[in-house]
Short mmCIF file of C-alpha atoms and ligand atoms in Angstrom, two decimals:
data_model
loop_
_atom_site.label_atom_id
_atom_site.label_comp_id
_atom_site.label_asym_id
_atom_site.label_seq_id
_atom_site.Cartn_x
_atom_site.Cartn_y
_atom_site.Cartn_z
CA MET A 54 -26.02 6.55 -8.89
CA GLU A 55 -22.67 7.24 -7.49
CA LEU A 56 -21.28 10.82 -7.57
CA ASN A 57 -18.40 9.81 -9.65
CA GLN A 58 -21.08 8.95 -12.56
CA LEU A 59 -22.60 12.27 -12.58
CA THR A 60 -21.63 15.27 -14.98
CA ILE A 61 -20.04 18.33 -14.20
CA HIS A 62 -23.22 20.30 -14.42
CA GLU A 63 -25.17 17.70 -12.20
CA LEU A 64 -22.70 17.93 -9.71
CA HIS A 65 -22.45 21.83 -9.98
CA GLU A 66 -25.82 21.94 -9.05
CA LEU A 67 -25.43 19.51 -6.34
CA ILE A 68 -22.67 21.68 -5.07
CA THR A 69 -24.65 24.86 -5.47
CA LYS A 70 -27.20 23.56 -3.29
CA ARG A 71 -24.75 22.44 -0.57
CA GLU A 72 -25.84 18.79 -1.06
CA VAL A 73 -22.60 17.48 -1.78
CA SER A 74 -19.08 18.72 -1.03
CA SER A 75 -16.03 18.32 -3.31
CA THR A 76 -14.36 16.13 -0.82
CA GLN A 77 -17.16 13.60 -1.22
CA ILE A 78 -16.95 13.77 -4.89
CA VAL A 79 -13.33 13.21 -4.91
CA GLN A 80 -13.90 10.33 -2.38
CA SER A 81 -16.26 8.77 -4.77
CA VAL A 82 -13.99 9.02 -7.60
CA PHE A 83 -10.95 7.60 -5.97
CA LYS A 84 -13.23 4.61 -4.45
CA ARG A 85 -13.97 3.90 -8.33
CA ILE A 86 -10.27 4.36 -9.23
CA GLU A 87 -9.11 1.90 -6.71
CA THR A 88 -11.84 -0.79 -7.88
CA VAL A 89 -11.57 -0.55 -11.60
CA GLU A 90 -8.03 0.80 -12.23
CA LYS A 91 -6.38 -2.61 -12.16
CA ASP A 92 -8.44 -3.30 -15.43
CA ILE A 93 -8.55 -0.07 -17.29
CA HIS A 94 -4.93 1.35 -16.26
CA SER A 95 -5.81 5.00 -17.31
CA TYR A 96 -3.74 6.58 -15.08
CA VAL A 97 0.14 6.88 -15.05
CA THR A 98 0.40 9.00 -11.92
CA LEU A 99 -2.36 9.57 -9.31
CA MET A 100 -2.33 12.76 -7.41
CA LYS A 101 -4.68 11.58 -4.54
CA GLU A 102 -3.18 13.65 -1.93
CA ARG A 103 -3.06 16.79 -3.77
CA ALA A 104 -6.59 15.98 -5.06
CA PHE A 105 -8.12 15.90 -1.31
CA ALA A 106 -6.02 19.02 -0.49
CA ALA A 107 -7.70 20.95 -3.49
CA ALA A 108 -11.02 19.60 -2.79
CA ALA A 109 -10.80 20.74 0.73
CA ASP A 110 -9.78 24.24 -0.56
CA ALA A 111 -12.68 24.18 -2.93
CA ASP A 112 -15.29 23.33 -0.09
CA LYS A 113 -13.79 26.26 1.58
CA ARG A 114 -14.56 28.33 -1.44
CA ILE A 115 -17.90 26.96 -1.94
CA ARG A 116 -18.71 27.78 1.78
CA GLU A 117 -17.77 31.46 1.00
CA GLY A 118 -20.04 31.36 -2.01
CA ASP A 119 -17.07 31.65 -4.44
CA ILE A 120 -18.41 28.85 -7.08
CA THR A 121 -17.66 28.63 -10.46
CA PRO A 122 -19.04 25.94 -12.72
CA MET A 123 -15.91 23.79 -12.30
CA THR A 124 -15.49 24.40 -8.63
CA GLY A 125 -14.60 21.21 -6.81
CA ILE A 126 -14.81 18.97 -10.08
CA PRO A 127 -12.34 16.11 -10.53
CA VAL A 128 -10.49 16.30 -13.59
CA ALA A 129 -7.79 13.89 -15.26
CA LEU A 130 -5.03 15.28 -17.18
CA LYS A 131 -3.37 13.65 -20.27
CA ASP A 132 0.45 13.17 -19.46
CA VAL A 133 1.41 15.78 -22.23
CA LEU A 134 0.28 18.80 -20.27
CA CYS A 135 3.03 20.21 -17.88
CA THR A 136 2.09 20.21 -14.46
CA LYS A 137 4.37 21.94 -11.84
CA GLY A 138 5.92 19.66 -9.46
CA ILE A 139 4.37 16.64 -11.00
CA ARG A 140 6.17 14.40 -13.30
CA THR A 141 5.11 14.84 -16.95
CA THR A 142 6.20 11.78 -18.93
CA CYS A 143 4.44 11.93 -22.54
CA GLY A 144 4.34 7.95 -21.83
CA SER A 145 8.09 7.93 -22.89
CA ARG A 146 11.07 6.79 -21.23
CA ILE A 147 12.95 9.51 -22.19
CA LEU A 148 10.87 11.87 -19.70
CA HIS A 149 10.01 9.22 -17.41
CA ASN A 150 11.40 11.09 -14.34
CA TYR A 151 10.68 14.69 -15.82
CA ILE A 152 9.05 16.97 -13.33
CA PRO A 153 8.01 20.53 -15.12
CA PRO A 154 8.72 23.51 -13.09
CA TYR A 155 5.44 25.28 -14.35
CA ASP A 156 1.89 24.45 -15.13
CA ALA A 157 0.48 24.63 -18.88
CA THR A 158 -2.02 27.42 -19.44
CA VAL A 159 -4.83 25.30 -19.29
CA VAL A 160 -3.78 23.59 -16.01
CA GLU A 161 -3.59 27.21 -14.44
CA LYS A 162 -6.75 28.00 -15.99
CA LEU A 163 -8.73 24.84 -14.61
CA LYS A 164 -7.05 25.36 -11.32
CA ALA A 165 -8.13 28.97 -11.13
CA ALA A 166 -11.48 27.77 -11.82
CA GLY A 167 -11.45 25.62 -8.77
CA ALA A 168 -11.04 22.09 -10.44
CA VAL A 169 -9.42 19.38 -8.60
CA PHE A 170 -6.80 17.04 -10.68
CA THR A 171 -7.23 13.27 -10.06
CA GLY A 172 -3.85 12.62 -11.86
CA LYS A 173 -2.08 12.07 -14.99
CA VAL A 174 -3.45 9.91 -17.67
CA ASN A 175 -2.10 7.55 -20.24
CA MET A 176 -1.14 8.17 -23.95
CA ASP A 177 0.53 6.87 -26.73
CA GLU A 178 4.28 7.99 -26.61
CA PHE A 179 4.53 11.52 -27.47
CA ALA A 180 0.89 11.44 -28.54
CA MET A 181 2.12 8.99 -31.75
CA GLY A 182 -0.75 6.49 -32.01
CA SER A 183 -4.45 5.58 -32.19
CA SER A 184 -4.39 2.93 -29.47
CA THR A 185 -2.47 3.77 -26.40
CA GLU A 186 -0.31 0.73 -26.98
CA THR A 187 2.88 2.36 -27.21
CA SER A 188 3.34 4.12 -23.66
CA CYS A 189 6.56 2.97 -21.81
CA PHE A 190 3.71 2.47 -18.93
CA GLY A 191 1.92 -0.15 -20.79
CA ILE A 192 -1.37 -0.08 -22.37
CA THR A 193 -4.92 1.05 -21.26
CA ARG A 194 -8.18 -1.00 -22.02
CA ASN A 195 -11.25 0.10 -23.34
CA PRO A 196 -13.92 0.18 -20.34
CA TRP A 197 -16.49 -1.20 -22.89
CA ASP A 198 -14.59 -4.43 -23.59
CA LEU A 199 -11.11 -5.14 -22.03
CA LYS A 200 -9.67 -6.87 -24.86
CA ARG A 201 -9.91 -3.82 -27.02
CA ILE A 202 -8.01 -0.85 -27.41
CA PRO A 203 -9.47 2.62 -26.11
CA GLY A 204 -8.14 4.43 -28.97
CA GLY A 205 -5.37 7.10 -28.78
CA SER A 206 -3.55 8.94 -28.49
CA SER A 207 -5.77 10.34 -25.42
CA GLY A 208 -6.65 6.50 -24.53
CA GLY A 209 -6.15 7.26 -20.93
CA SER A 210 -8.14 10.62 -20.99
CA ALA A 211 -11.16 8.90 -22.97
CA ALA A 212 -11.02 5.78 -20.61
CA ALA A 213 -11.03 7.51 -17.37
CA VAL A 214 -14.07 9.52 -18.42
CA ALA A 215 -15.77 6.26 -19.86
CA ALA A 216 -14.94 4.61 -16.73
CA ASP A 217 -16.19 7.31 -14.29
CA GLU A 218 -12.63 7.45 -12.90
CA CYS A 219 -12.89 11.27 -13.22
CA ILE A 220 -15.86 13.62 -14.24
CA ALA A 221 -13.85 15.13 -17.11
CA SER A 222 -10.56 15.23 -18.60
CA LEU A 223 -8.20 16.98 -21.01
CA GLY A 224 -6.34 15.67 -23.85
CA SER A 225 -4.50 16.66 -27.34
CA ASP A 226 -5.38 16.03 -30.81
CA THR A 227 -2.99 16.35 -33.74
CA GLY A 228 -4.65 14.08 -35.96
CA GLY A 229 -7.57 12.76 -34.13
CA SER A 230 -6.17 11.90 -30.62
CA ILE A 231 -9.07 13.54 -28.83
CA ARG A 232 -12.10 12.65 -31.27
CA GLN A 233 -10.89 9.01 -32.10
CA PRO A 234 -10.56 7.80 -28.44
CA ALA A 235 -13.85 9.71 -27.33
CA ALA A 236 -15.60 7.92 -30.19
CA LEU A 237 -14.18 4.54 -29.05
CA CYS A 238 -14.94 4.92 -25.33
CA GLY A 239 -18.50 6.43 -26.10
CA VAL A 240 -17.66 10.03 -24.46
CA VAL A 241 -17.68 13.42 -26.11
CA GLY A 242 -14.50 14.83 -27.27
CA MET A 243 -13.70 18.42 -29.12
CA LYS A 244 -10.79 19.30 -30.92
CA PRO A 245 -10.80 23.12 -30.94
CA THR A 246 -9.75 25.41 -33.71
CA TYR A 247 -5.90 25.65 -34.02
CA GLY A 248 -5.32 28.94 -31.72
CA ARG A 249 -8.42 28.98 -29.79
CA VAL A 250 -6.49 27.16 -26.71
CA SER A 251 -3.12 27.97 -25.56
CA ARG A 252 -0.61 25.32 -26.20
CA PHE A 253 1.81 26.82 -23.60
CA GLY A 254 2.99 23.85 -21.60
CA LEU A 255 1.64 21.14 -23.88
CA VAL A 256 4.78 19.13 -25.05
CA ALA A 257 4.91 19.55 -28.48
CA PHE A 258 4.39 16.78 -31.02
CA ALA A 259 3.61 18.63 -34.30
CA SER A 260 3.41 22.59 -33.55
CA SER A 261 1.12 23.27 -36.47
CA LEU A 262 -1.47 20.56 -35.68
CA ASP A 263 -1.71 20.20 -32.11
CA GLN A 264 -4.52 21.39 -30.05
CA ILE A 265 -5.63 20.47 -26.39
CA GLY A 266 -9.23 19.94 -25.82
CA PRO A 267 -11.85 18.56 -23.32
CA PHE A 268 -13.33 14.81 -22.86
CA THR A 269 -16.51 14.81 -21.35
CA LYS A 270 -19.71 12.93 -20.46
CA ASP A 271 -22.21 14.98 -22.43
CA VAL A 272 -22.24 18.19 -24.83
CA GLU A 273 -23.10 20.62 -21.86
CA ASP A 274 -20.11 19.67 -19.85
CA CYS A 275 -18.02 20.09 -23.20
CA ALA A 276 -19.19 23.62 -23.24
CA ILE A 277 -18.48 24.32 -19.47
CA MET A 278 -14.92 23.05 -20.17
CA MET A 279 -14.22 25.08 -23.21
CA ASN A 280 -15.46 28.37 -21.47
CA VAL A 281 -12.57 27.72 -19.06
CA ILE A 282 -9.82 26.66 -21.51
CA ALA A 283 -10.50 28.72 -24.55
CA GLY A 284 -8.88 32.07 -24.98
CA TYR A 285 -5.78 34.09 -26.04
CA ASP A 286 -2.25 33.60 -24.26
CA SER A 287 0.53 35.86 -24.96
CA ARG A 288 2.90 32.91 -24.04
CA ASP A 289 1.56 30.95 -27.28
CA SER A 290 2.36 32.86 -30.42
CA THR A 291 -0.23 31.02 -32.41
CA SER A 292 -3.03 31.71 -30.03
CA VAL A 293 -5.55 34.17 -31.55
CA PRO A 294 -6.72 37.12 -29.58
CA LEU A 295 -10.41 36.51 -30.39
CA ASP A 296 -13.17 37.13 -27.79
CA VAL A 297 -14.52 33.74 -26.45
CA PRO A 298 -18.28 33.44 -26.44
CA ASP A 299 -20.25 31.72 -23.79
CA TYR A 300 -20.37 28.02 -25.31
CA THR A 301 -23.19 27.16 -22.87
CA ALA A 302 -25.38 29.86 -24.66
CA PHE A 303 -25.34 27.43 -27.78
CA LEU A 304 -26.51 24.64 -25.90
CA SER A 305 -30.46 24.41 -26.56
CA ARG A 306 -30.69 26.53 -29.86
CA GLY A 307 -31.86 23.71 -32.15
CA ILE A 308 -30.56 23.59 -35.85
CA ASP A 309 -34.15 24.03 -37.61
CA GLY A 310 -33.33 25.48 -41.04
CA TRP A 311 -29.47 24.29 -40.89
CA THR A 312 -27.57 22.84 -43.95
CA VAL A 313 -25.47 19.81 -42.77
CA GLY A 314 -22.76 18.64 -45.40
CA ILE A 315 -22.06 15.00 -46.10
CA PRO A 316 -19.23 14.81 -47.79
CA ARG A 317 -19.03 12.13 -50.32
CA GLU A 318 -15.35 11.29 -50.03
CA TYR A 319 -15.96 10.17 -46.40
CA PHE A 320 -18.41 7.62 -47.48
CA ILE A 321 -16.25 5.05 -48.66
CA GLU A 322 -15.47 1.20 -48.73
CA GLY A 323 -13.95 -0.10 -45.79
CA ILE A 324 -16.42 1.72 -43.10
CA ASP A 325 -17.74 -0.76 -40.65
CA PRO A 326 -21.36 -1.67 -41.81
CA GLU A 327 -22.39 -0.91 -38.37
CA VAL A 328 -20.71 2.35 -38.32
CA MET A 329 -22.48 3.26 -41.73
CA GLU A 330 -25.85 2.17 -40.07
CA ALA A 331 -25.26 4.56 -37.38
CA MET A 332 -24.33 7.40 -39.45
CA LYS A 333 -27.75 6.77 -41.40
CA SER A 334 -29.75 6.91 -38.28
CA THR A 335 -27.86 10.12 -37.27
CA ILE A 336 -28.73 11.62 -40.66
CA ALA A 337 -32.47 10.55 -39.62
CA VAL A 338 -32.20 12.25 -36.57
CA ILE A 339 -30.99 15.56 -37.84
CA GLU A 340 -33.28 15.63 -40.41
CA GLY A 341 -36.08 15.19 -37.96
CA LEU A 342 -34.90 18.37 -36.31
CA GLY A 343 -35.36 20.47 -39.31
CA ALA A 344 -32.03 20.51 -40.97
CA LYS A 345 -31.18 19.56 -44.44
CA CYS A 346 -28.47 16.86 -44.99
CA VAL A 347 -26.99 17.71 -48.53
CA GLU A 348 -24.08 15.79 -50.21
CA ILE A 349 -20.92 18.02 -50.56
CA SER A 350 -17.47 17.08 -51.99
CA LEU A 351 -13.90 17.62 -50.17
CA PRO A 352 -12.04 16.69 -53.47
CA HIS A 353 -8.52 16.59 -51.90
CA THR A 354 -9.53 14.26 -49.41
CA GLY A 355 -7.79 11.35 -50.62
CA TYR A 356 -4.16 13.10 -50.17
CA CYS A 357 -4.88 13.92 -46.07
CA LEU A 358 -3.34 10.78 -44.75
CA ALA A 359 -0.24 11.12 -46.98
CA VAL A 360 0.48 15.07 -46.27
CA TYR A 361 -0.10 14.31 -42.43
CA TYR A 362 2.54 11.77 -42.53
CA ILE A 363 5.10 14.02 -43.79
CA ILE A 364 3.91 17.01 -42.12
CA ALA A 365 3.64 15.71 -38.54
CA PRO A 366 6.80 13.61 -38.66
CA ALA A 367 8.63 16.27 -39.91
CA GLU A 368 7.68 18.58 -37.29
CA ALA A 369 7.83 16.02 -34.61
CA SER A 370 11.82 15.09 -35.75
CA SER A 371 12.52 18.70 -35.14
CA ASN A 372 10.49 19.17 -31.95
CA LEU A 373 12.15 15.84 -30.46
CA ALA A 374 15.51 16.83 -31.29
CA ARG A 375 15.74 18.68 -27.74
CA TYR A 376 15.65 15.18 -26.01
CA ASP A 377 19.44 14.36 -25.92
CA GLY A 378 19.95 13.53 -22.26
CA VAL A 379 21.58 17.02 -21.36
CA LYS A 380 18.96 19.25 -20.56
CA TYR A 381 16.75 17.08 -18.88
CA GLY A 382 14.95 13.65 -19.00
CA PHE A 383 16.70 10.41 -19.31
CA ARG A 384 20.40 10.04 -19.78
CA ALA A 385 21.65 6.44 -20.97
CA GLY A 386 25.01 5.97 -19.06
CA ASP A 387 28.01 8.24 -20.32
CA GLY A 388 29.04 7.41 -23.74
CA ARG A 389 32.94 7.62 -24.67
CA ASP A 390 32.12 11.29 -26.22
CA LEU A 391 29.09 13.28 -26.50
CA LEU A 392 27.96 11.95 -29.40
CA GLU A 393 27.98 8.52 -28.16
CA MET A 394 26.03 9.59 -24.99
CA TYR A 395 23.44 11.35 -27.58
CA LYS A 396 22.87 8.01 -29.44
CA LYS A 397 22.70 5.80 -26.40
CA THR A 398 19.98 7.98 -24.63
CA ARG A 399 17.98 8.60 -27.86
CA SER A 400 18.09 4.63 -28.59
CA ALA A 401 16.96 3.67 -25.15
CA GLY A 402 14.87 6.65 -24.50
CA PHE A 403 12.51 6.46 -27.41
CA GLY A 404 10.14 3.66 -28.52
CA ALA A 405 9.65 2.14 -32.01
CA GLU A 406 7.12 4.51 -33.34
CA VAL A 407 8.76 7.54 -32.06
CA LYS A 408 11.91 6.50 -33.95
CA ARG A 409 10.07 5.59 -37.04
CA ARG A 410 8.64 9.22 -37.06
CA ILE A 411 11.98 10.93 -36.55
CA MET A 412 13.58 8.75 -39.45
CA ILE A 413 10.55 9.81 -41.57
CA GLY A 414 10.52 13.38 -40.40
CA THR A 415 14.35 13.95 -40.77
CA TYR A 416 14.39 12.38 -44.21
CA ALA A 417 11.53 14.64 -45.21
CA LEU A 418 13.16 17.74 -44.38
CA SER A 419 16.55 16.77 -45.39
CA SER A 420 18.56 18.66 -48.19
CA GLY A 421 17.34 17.55 -51.58
CA TYR A 422 14.26 15.93 -50.51
CA TYR A 423 12.56 18.82 -48.68
CA ASP A 424 10.84 20.43 -51.72
CA ALA A 425 9.73 17.14 -53.01
CA TYR A 426 8.21 16.09 -49.31
CA TYR A 427 7.56 19.00 -46.92
CA LYS A 428 7.16 21.66 -49.22
CA LYS A 429 4.79 19.62 -51.40
CA ALA A 430 2.84 18.35 -48.61
CA SER A 431 2.34 22.18 -46.98
CA GLN A 432 1.08 23.15 -50.72
CA VAL A 433 -1.45 20.14 -50.72
CA ARG A 434 -2.37 21.09 -47.10
CA GLY A 435 -3.48 24.44 -48.34
CA LEU A 436 -5.82 22.55 -51.02
CA ILE A 437 -7.20 20.78 -48.41
CA LYS A 438 -8.04 23.82 -46.43
CA GLY A 439 -9.50 25.41 -49.68
CA ASP A 440 -11.79 22.34 -49.60
CA PHE A 441 -13.18 23.10 -46.33
CA GLU A 442 -13.77 26.90 -46.94
CA LYS A 443 -15.55 26.13 -50.02
CA ALA A 444 -17.82 23.57 -48.55
CA PHE A 445 -18.71 25.84 -45.70
CA THR A 446 -20.06 28.48 -48.03
CA GLN A 447 -22.71 25.23 -48.79
CA CYS A 448 -23.36 24.13 -45.30
CA ASP A 449 -23.20 25.17 -41.77
CA VAL A 450 -21.49 22.09 -40.20
CA ILE A 451 -20.21 18.81 -41.87
CA LEU A 452 -21.01 14.97 -40.75
CA THR A 453 -18.79 12.29 -40.92
CA PRO A 454 -18.17 9.03 -39.04
CA THR A 455 -15.46 9.88 -36.27
CA SER A 456 -13.57 6.60 -36.96
CA PRO A 457 -14.08 3.98 -39.85
CA THR A 458 -14.43 1.32 -37.04
CA PRO A 459 -15.21 0.50 -33.70
CA ALA A 460 -12.50 -0.22 -31.09
CA PHE A 461 -10.02 -2.95 -32.38
CA THR A 462 -8.51 -5.62 -30.44
CA ILE A 463 -5.22 -5.21 -28.41
CA GLY A 464 -2.36 -5.98 -30.64
CA GLU A 465 -4.38 -6.03 -33.67
CA LYS A 466 -2.46 -3.31 -35.71
CA MET A 467 0.61 -3.13 -33.78
CA ASP A 468 2.76 -4.78 -36.42
CA ASP A 469 0.87 -2.73 -39.36
CA PRO A 470 1.62 1.08 -39.01
CA LEU A 471 -0.14 1.94 -41.76
CA GLN A 472 -3.45 -0.09 -40.62
CA MET A 473 -2.97 1.93 -37.28
CA TYR A 474 -2.59 5.27 -39.48
CA LEU A 475 -5.91 4.57 -41.33
CA SER A 476 -7.72 4.85 -38.05
CA ASP A 477 -7.35 8.48 -38.25
CA ILE A 478 -8.49 8.79 -42.01
CA PHE A 479 -11.66 10.87 -41.22
CA THR A 480 -9.89 13.22 -38.35
CA ILE A 481 -6.86 14.05 -39.85
CA SER A 482 -8.15 16.61 -42.19
CA ALA A 483 -9.53 18.87 -39.52
CA ASN A 484 -6.12 19.26 -38.04
CA LEU A 485 -4.42 19.90 -41.65
CA ALA A 486 -7.15 22.53 -42.02
CA GLY A 487 -7.09 24.09 -38.38
CA ILE A 488 -10.78 23.71 -38.06
CA PRO A 489 -12.53 22.49 -34.85
CA GLY A 490 -14.22 19.08 -34.78
CA ILE A 491 -16.27 17.24 -32.15
CA SER A 492 -17.11 13.61 -31.74
CA VAL A 493 -20.33 12.80 -29.91
CA PRO A 494 -21.72 9.05 -29.31
CA CYS A 495 -24.44 8.06 -31.91
CA GLY A 496 -24.78 4.23 -30.86
CA PHE A 497 -23.85 1.06 -30.06
CA THR A 498 -22.61 -2.05 -32.34
CA ARG A 499 -24.34 -5.46 -31.54
CA ARG A 500 -21.49 -6.46 -29.33
CA GLY A 501 -21.92 -3.33 -27.40
CA LEU A 502 -19.17 -1.09 -28.75
CA PRO A 503 -19.83 2.63 -28.82
CA ILE A 504 -19.84 4.50 -32.01
CA GLY A 505 -19.03 8.14 -32.75
CA ALA A 506 -20.25 10.83 -35.05
CA GLN A 507 -18.03 13.37 -36.06
CA PHE A 508 -19.06 17.20 -36.88
CA LEU A 509 -17.07 19.86 -38.45
CA ALA A 510 -17.50 23.58 -38.67
CA GLY A 511 -15.28 26.63 -39.99
CA HIS A 512 -12.44 28.23 -37.92
CA PHE A 513 -13.74 29.42 -34.65
CA GLU A 514 -17.20 27.86 -34.88
CA GLU A 515 -17.24 25.85 -31.63
CA GLY A 516 -20.53 27.35 -30.80
CA LYS A 517 -21.77 25.77 -33.97
CA LEU A 518 -20.57 22.66 -32.93
CA ILE A 519 -22.10 22.75 -29.61
CA GLN A 520 -25.27 23.78 -30.98
CA MET A 521 -25.25 21.01 -33.55
CA ALA A 522 -24.11 18.22 -31.03
CA SER A 523 -26.49 19.15 -28.17
CA ALA A 524 -29.16 19.25 -30.43
CA TYR A 525 -28.47 15.59 -31.69
CA GLU A 526 -27.73 14.46 -28.20
CA LYS A 527 -30.79 15.71 -26.92
CA ASN A 528 -33.03 13.95 -29.60
CA ALA A 529 -31.19 10.96 -30.60
CA ASN A 530 -32.91 8.62 -27.98
CA LEU A 531 -29.94 6.72 -27.43
CA GLU A 532 -30.09 3.89 -24.90
CA LYS A 533 -28.34 5.13 -21.58
CA ARG A 534 -25.77 2.48 -21.00
CA ARG A 535 -22.63 2.21 -19.06
CA PRO A 536 -19.68 0.05 -19.34
CA ASN A 537 -20.12 -3.10 -17.22
CA LEU A 538 -17.11 -3.11 -15.08
N1 LIG B 634 -2.84 8.73 -34.73
C1 LIG B 634 -2.25 9.91 -35.18
C2 LIG B 634 -0.83 9.85 -35.26
O1 LIG B 634 -0.31 8.83 -34.71
C3 LIG B 634 -2.51 11.34 -34.54
C4 LIG B 634 -2.09 11.31 -33.17
C5 LIG B 634 -2.71 12.57 -32.37
O2 LIG B 634 -3.71 12.99 -32.67
N2 LIG B 634 -1.56 13.08 -31.54
O3 LIG B 634 -0.07 10.66 -35.55
#
């Protein structure tokens, strides 16, 4: 095994025993990047020089015995997270030359914990999408099948971990953008509770839905990353001042006596038969561990997609108003007057999907339509949240497929936005309700494409998700495979 193939906890052990240095790990990661990046294209910006400097720094700390579980570990960052002095593009032409003057809180926290950043990874433009096909830097390919998409919008984050081009990464999830690509690339991805992880320095898409979370090779690594990034931040007014438990303490507790809810509304027509089969095996494993699986109902599920595609574009249209060619980012020529400059800049700076969202959102918020769309959607959102509150009085966690299908082929859904939106049908509800969710690998299709299972829990119950996912992962007996690159 090469060092770049190991997990955070495996590398940490080697580091602690002084058997490997951070520099050696970083070397192994960049060697891998040199070999496979031409096929995968996970990265938008590589931070090679800085990474080696940070690794040398980490090695010094290691020699001094100042070691955290993240010291010297190479991590990739979705290009929606502000990094001081390093361009942060959101996959958009309008920000292609934007260099933030500050670090996002999660970046600061990882840095303080001794992590080494390998670079910024690709994403759908402004995190709008499910396939990483709308970035102005081009597509990212799925390491398991180069003809297929890695999922999205955090496709670069998922592909980089799956292809061992980093040890772990961060992404953002507004409607499924961590969990869906994690499922499609065969890695673990967690969307924390809204308010659990600071959004300071996360470029906003839909502020009431966005959350940052980790992509890792296993559940233990997910717990380690959560220990670093979770917690209150006075610079994010929606961050919640609650203590952060040690998430690694939930790892080996088992789920004997638990009740797992299986929502009837999530096992519907249109799910790929192989995904359905994998869900049945997942249920069997869980029951074998002493948990009871019971059917539950989330009656307003049918409204989730419609509600999301009012609320998310409405918030996006307002958040993206700041990209006007004046304050920062790209400016298209100088028009005859200010208005013409705005028009030219925004026409040339944004891609088609982003423009579609801005138009839908502006319409939904406009005078005379606000009550019919945004207000109504917000009311239904309350009902969706209520469904989950009720469900969690009957069960500890909920199990669903993460995505209705495995990775689809490049280009397959680009001309049909509705088909693309349907890819998030099982993940969107957690963002609307603000609850945490995790996707863990639960098998492969016959063609060798990964499948993911999603677990959902009540607000701030990330520990339960780790407990559940870790018990499942340890006992599922899944074949250990790596993409053949
Ligand atoms: N695919 C969904 C969308 O396009 C969710 C994206 C996300 O979670 N950032 O809006």
